[in-house]
C-alpha atoms as a printed R data frame, in Angstrom:
    type eleno elety resid chain resno       x       y       z
1   ATOM     1    CA   MET     A     1 -45.920  20.898  24.956
2   ATOM     2    CA   LYS     A     2 -46.668  23.497  22.340
3   ATOM     3    CA   PRO     A     3 -46.740  22.565  18.628
4   ATOM     4    CA   ARG     A     4 -43.761  24.830  18.069
5   ATOM     5    CA   HIS     A     5 -41.692  22.893  20.649
6   ATOM     6    CA   LYS     A     6 -42.811  19.574  19.134
7   ATOM     7    CA   ARG     A     7 -41.608  20.655  15.682
8   ATOM     8    CA   LEU     A     8 -38.298  21.848  17.124
9   ATOM     9    CA   ALA     A     9 -37.814  18.533  18.965
10  ATOM    10    CA   LEU     A    10 -38.602  16.614  15.769
11  ATOM    11    CA   ILE     A    11 -36.111  18.676  13.740
12  ATOM    12    CA   VAL     A    12 -33.406  18.249  16.395
13  ATOM    13    CA   GLY     A    13 -34.081  14.482  16.433
14  ATOM    14    CA   ILE     A    14 -33.815  14.223  12.645
15  ATOM    15    CA   VAL     A    15 -30.573  16.245  12.567
16  ATOM    16    CA   ALA     A    16 -29.124  14.038  15.332
17  ATOM    17    CA   ALA     A    17 -30.116  10.842  13.483
18  ATOM    18    CA   VAL     A    18 -28.551  12.080  10.222
19  ATOM    19    CA   GLY     A    19 -25.390  13.061  12.111
20  ATOM    20    CA   VAL     A    20 -25.084   9.615  13.727
21  ATOM    21    CA   ALA     A    21 -25.685   7.897  10.373
22  ATOM    22    CA   ALA     A    22 -23.041  10.058   8.672
23  ATOM    23    CA   ALA     A    23 -20.540   9.337  11.453
24  ATOM    24    CA   LEU     A    24 -21.112   5.577  11.103
25  ATOM    25    CA   VAL     A    25 -20.712   5.683   7.306
26  ATOM    26    CA   LEU     A    26 -17.497   7.723   7.527
27  ATOM    27    CA   ASP     A    27 -16.085   5.377  10.187
28  ATOM    28    CA   ALA     A    28 -16.808   2.337   8.002
29  ATOM    29    CA   PHE     A    29 -15.229   4.072   5.008
30  ATOM    30    CA   GLN     A    30 -12.105   5.014   6.975
31  ATOM    31    CA   SER     A    31 -11.587   1.482   8.294
32  ATOM    32    CA   ASN     A    32 -11.815   0.016   4.762
33  ATOM    33    CA   LEU     A    33  -9.526   2.578   3.136
34  ATOM    34    CA   VAL     A    34  -6.231   1.016   1.991
35  ATOM    35    CA   PHE     A    35  -3.338   3.193   0.784
36  ATOM    36    CA   PHE     A    36  -0.446   2.268  -1.533
37  ATOM    37    CA   TYR     A    37   3.191   2.756  -0.477
38  ATOM    38    CA   SER     A    38   6.458   2.078  -2.283
39  ATOM    39    CA   PRO     A    39   9.386   0.363  -0.523
40  ATOM    40    CA   ALA     A    40  11.165   3.746  -0.274
41  ATOM    41    CA   GLN     A    41   8.154   5.231   1.534
42  ATOM    42    CA   VAL     A    42   7.958   2.232   3.880
43  ATOM    43    CA   ALA     A    43  11.691   2.503   4.643
44  ATOM    44    CA   ALA     A    44  11.195   6.234   5.347
45  ATOM    45    CA   LYS     A    45   8.508   5.229   7.887
46  ATOM    46    CA   GLU     A    46   5.710   6.969   5.970
47  ATOM    47    CA   ALA     A    47   3.582   3.805   6.065
48  ATOM    48    CA   PRO     A    48   1.196   3.356   9.019
49  ATOM    49    CA   LEU     A    49   2.103   0.858  11.721
50  ATOM    50    CA   GLY     A    50  -0.643  -1.537  12.737
51  ATOM    51    CA   ARG     A    51  -2.822  -0.675   9.692
52  ATOM    52    CA   THR     A    52  -3.341  -2.501   6.448
53  ATOM    53    CA   PHE     A    53  -1.770  -0.959   3.346
54  ATOM    54    CA   ARG     A    54  -0.506  -2.016  -0.072
55  ATOM    55    CA   LEU     A    55   3.168  -2.408  -0.897
56  ATOM    56    CA   GLY     A    56   4.136  -2.404  -4.570
57  ATOM    57    CA   GLY     A    57   7.202  -2.702  -6.706
58  ATOM    58    CA   LEU     A    58   9.275  -5.405  -8.361
59  ATOM    59    CA   VAL     A    59  10.067  -8.836  -6.945
60  ATOM    60    CA   ASP     A    60  13.839  -8.790  -6.407
61  ATOM    61    CA   SER     A    61  15.725 -11.399  -8.475
62  ATOM    62    CA   GLY     A    62  16.921 -14.365  -6.429
63  ATOM    63    CA   SER     A    63  14.846 -13.419  -3.379
64  ATOM    64    CA   VAL     A    64  11.982 -15.925  -3.571
65  ATOM    65    CA   GLN     A    65  12.226 -18.654  -0.915
66  ATOM    66    CA   ARG     A    66   9.488 -21.259  -0.558
67  ATOM    67    CA   ASP     A    67   8.840 -23.396   2.519
68  ATOM    68    CA   GLY     A    68   5.595 -25.248   1.872
69  ATOM    69    CA   LEU     A    69   2.874 -22.618   1.621
70  ATOM    70    CA   VAL     A    70   5.045 -19.945   3.257
71  ATOM    71    CA   VAL     A    71   6.801 -17.777   0.689
72  ATOM    72    CA   ARG     A    72   9.381 -15.124   1.467
73  ATOM    73    CA   PHE     A    73  10.501 -12.589  -1.119
74  ATOM    74    CA   VAL     A    74  11.776  -9.028  -1.381
75  ATOM    75    CA   VAL     A    75   9.897  -6.150  -3.036
76  ATOM    76    CA   THR     A    76  12.064  -3.341  -4.381
77  ATOM    77    CA   ASP     A    77  11.627  -0.033  -6.170
78  ATOM    78    CA   THR     A    78  15.361   0.071  -7.057
79  ATOM    79    CA   VAL     A    79  15.980   2.490  -4.168
80  ATOM    80    CA   GLN     A    80  14.876   0.459  -1.133
81  ATOM    81    CA   SER     A    81  13.885  -3.159  -0.546
82  ATOM    82    CA   ILE     A    82  11.324  -4.569   1.888
83  ATOM    83    CA   PRO     A    83  11.168  -8.272   2.864
84  ATOM    84    CA   VAL     A    84   7.711  -9.840   2.497
85  ATOM    85    CA   ARG     A    85   6.231 -13.001   4.026
86  ATOM    86    CA   TYR     A    86   3.116 -14.567   2.535
87  ATOM    87    CA   GLN     A    87   1.303 -17.752   3.435
88  ATOM    88    CA   GLY     A    88  -0.839 -19.129   0.665
89  ATOM    89    CA   ILE     A    89  -0.841 -19.884  -3.019
90  ATOM    90    CA   LEU     A    90   0.746 -17.231  -5.202
91  ATOM    91    CA   PRO     A    91  -0.764 -16.149  -8.538
92  ATOM    92    CA   ASP     A    92   0.531 -18.000 -11.599
93  ATOM    93    CA   LEU     A    93   2.068 -14.800 -12.982
94  ATOM    94    CA   PHE     A    94   4.157 -14.174  -9.836
95  ATOM    95    CA   LYS     A    95   7.820 -14.174 -10.929
96  ATOM    96    CA   GLU     A    96  11.121 -12.606  -9.983
97  ATOM    97    CA   GLY     A    97  11.735  -9.284 -11.697
98  ATOM    98    CA   LYS     A    98   8.020  -8.702 -12.321
99  ATOM    99    CA   GLY     A    99   5.608  -6.207 -10.782
100 ATOM   100    CA   VAL     A   100   3.689  -7.136  -7.660
101 ATOM   101    CA   VAL     A   101   1.321  -5.509  -5.181
102 ATOM   102    CA   ALA     A   102   0.964  -7.072  -1.732
103 ATOM   103    CA   GLN     A   103  -1.686  -6.091   0.800
104 ATOM   104    CA   GLY     A   104  -1.023  -6.591   4.502
105 ATOM   105    CA   GLN     A   105   0.680  -5.047   7.506
106 ATOM   106    CA   LEU     A   106   4.237  -4.173   8.447
107 ATOM   107    CA   GLY     A   107   5.461  -6.238  11.385
108 ATOM   108    CA   ALA     A   108   7.538  -4.915  14.275
109 ATOM   109    CA   ASP     A   109  10.541  -6.778  12.820
110 ATOM   110    CA   GLY     A   110  10.318  -4.794   9.549
111 ATOM   111    CA   VAL     A   111   8.906  -7.700   7.538
112 ATOM   112    CA   PHE     A   112   5.744  -6.989   5.582
113 ATOM   113    CA   VAL     A   113   3.201  -9.743   6.311
114 ATOM   114    CA   ALA     A   114   1.010 -10.027   3.221
115 ATOM   115    CA   ARG     A   115  -2.536 -11.364   3.298
116 ATOM   116    CA   GLU     A   116  -3.001 -10.940  -0.447
117 ATOM   117    CA   VAL     A   117  -0.543 -10.852  -3.359
118 ATOM   118    CA   LEU     A   118  -1.470  -9.526  -6.793
119 ATOM   119    CA   ALA     A   119   0.743 -10.049  -9.828
120 ATOM   120    CA   LYS     A   120   0.584  -8.141 -13.077
121 ATOM   121    CA   HIS     A   121  -1.684  -9.750 -15.637
122 ATOM   122    CA   ASP     A   122   0.079  -9.211 -18.960
123 ATOM   123    CA   GLU     A   123   3.382  -8.114 -20.420
124 ATOM   124    CA   ASN     A   124   2.583  -4.391 -20.494
125 ATOM   125    CA   TYR     A   125   0.541  -3.914 -17.326
126 ATOM   126    CA   MET     A   126   1.792  -2.554 -14.039
127 ATOM   127    CA   PRO     A   127  -0.415  -1.015 -11.355
128 ATOM   128    CA   PRO     A   128  -0.339   2.775 -11.814
129 ATOM   129    CA   GLU     A   129   0.890   3.320  -8.262
130 ATOM   130    CA   ALA     A   130   3.761   0.858  -8.707
131 ATOM   131    CA   ALA     A   131   4.704   2.379 -12.071
132 ATOM   132    CA   ALA     A   132   4.745   5.874 -10.557
133 ATOM   133    CA   ALA     A   133   6.861   4.689  -7.608
134 ATOM   134    CA   LEU     A   134   9.372   3.007  -9.930
135 ATOM   135    CA   LYS     A   135   9.502   6.087 -12.168
136 ATOM   136    CA   GLN     A   136  10.143   8.321  -9.142
137 ATOM   137    CA   ALA     A   137  12.833   5.930  -7.866
138 ATOM   138    CA   GLY     A   138  14.460   5.952 -11.316
139 ATOM   139    CA   ALA     A   139  14.553   9.755 -11.282
140 ATOM   140    CA   ARG     A   140  16.219   9.661  -7.857
141 ATOM   141    CA   ASN     A   141  18.795   7.150  -9.127
142 ATOM   142    CA   GLU     A   142  19.565   9.371 -12.137
143 ATOM   143    CA   LYS     A   143  20.099  12.402  -9.879
144 ATOM   144    CA   ILE     A   144  22.344  10.384  -7.561
145 ATOM   145    CA   SER     A   145  24.408   8.947 -10.433
146 ATOM   146    CA   ALA     A   146  24.688  12.407 -12.061
147 ATOM   147    CA   THR     A   147  25.963  13.831  -8.764
148 ATOM   148    CA   VAL     A   148  28.480  10.998  -8.388
149 ATOM   149    CA   VAL     A   149  29.723  11.483 -11.962
150 ATOM   150    CA   LYS     A   150  30.162  15.245 -11.402
151 ATOM   151    CA   GLU     A   151  32.094  14.719  -8.161
152 ATOM   152    CA   THR     A   152  34.349  12.004  -9.570
153 ATOM   153    CA   SER     A   153  35.214  14.062 -12.663
154 ATOM   154    CA   ARG     A   154  36.560  16.921 -10.554
């Protein structure tokens, strides 16, 4: 084999090795990527089925039911509500009417099965994604109520 062919084979080998390494890194990154969805987005079927994602909003008042370590509650963004099931110990700050982010998967029955539940950590904090989802839901509610008021005043 000529030196020129040896150099070409070496370059092709290095490029192939870098390509395989990049593909493995991107695959690992993609499998660990977790997106945030609001209850309205989950109800609109924008959330992936069979993949882990985060669901955030407010814990609906009167929805928390405890059965040993199994806790069932409803997360709402004032537009839609999604039932959640969690098995484990909840954070001390978990309360009805407060912000929450749950990480898990949506079951075939429409119940979000959470593997991790995060509660807000002080009076003024809410995860930015949850705050944005609630703000967007509030804007939708204002538009809907304004439309209803216009139609009823006619």
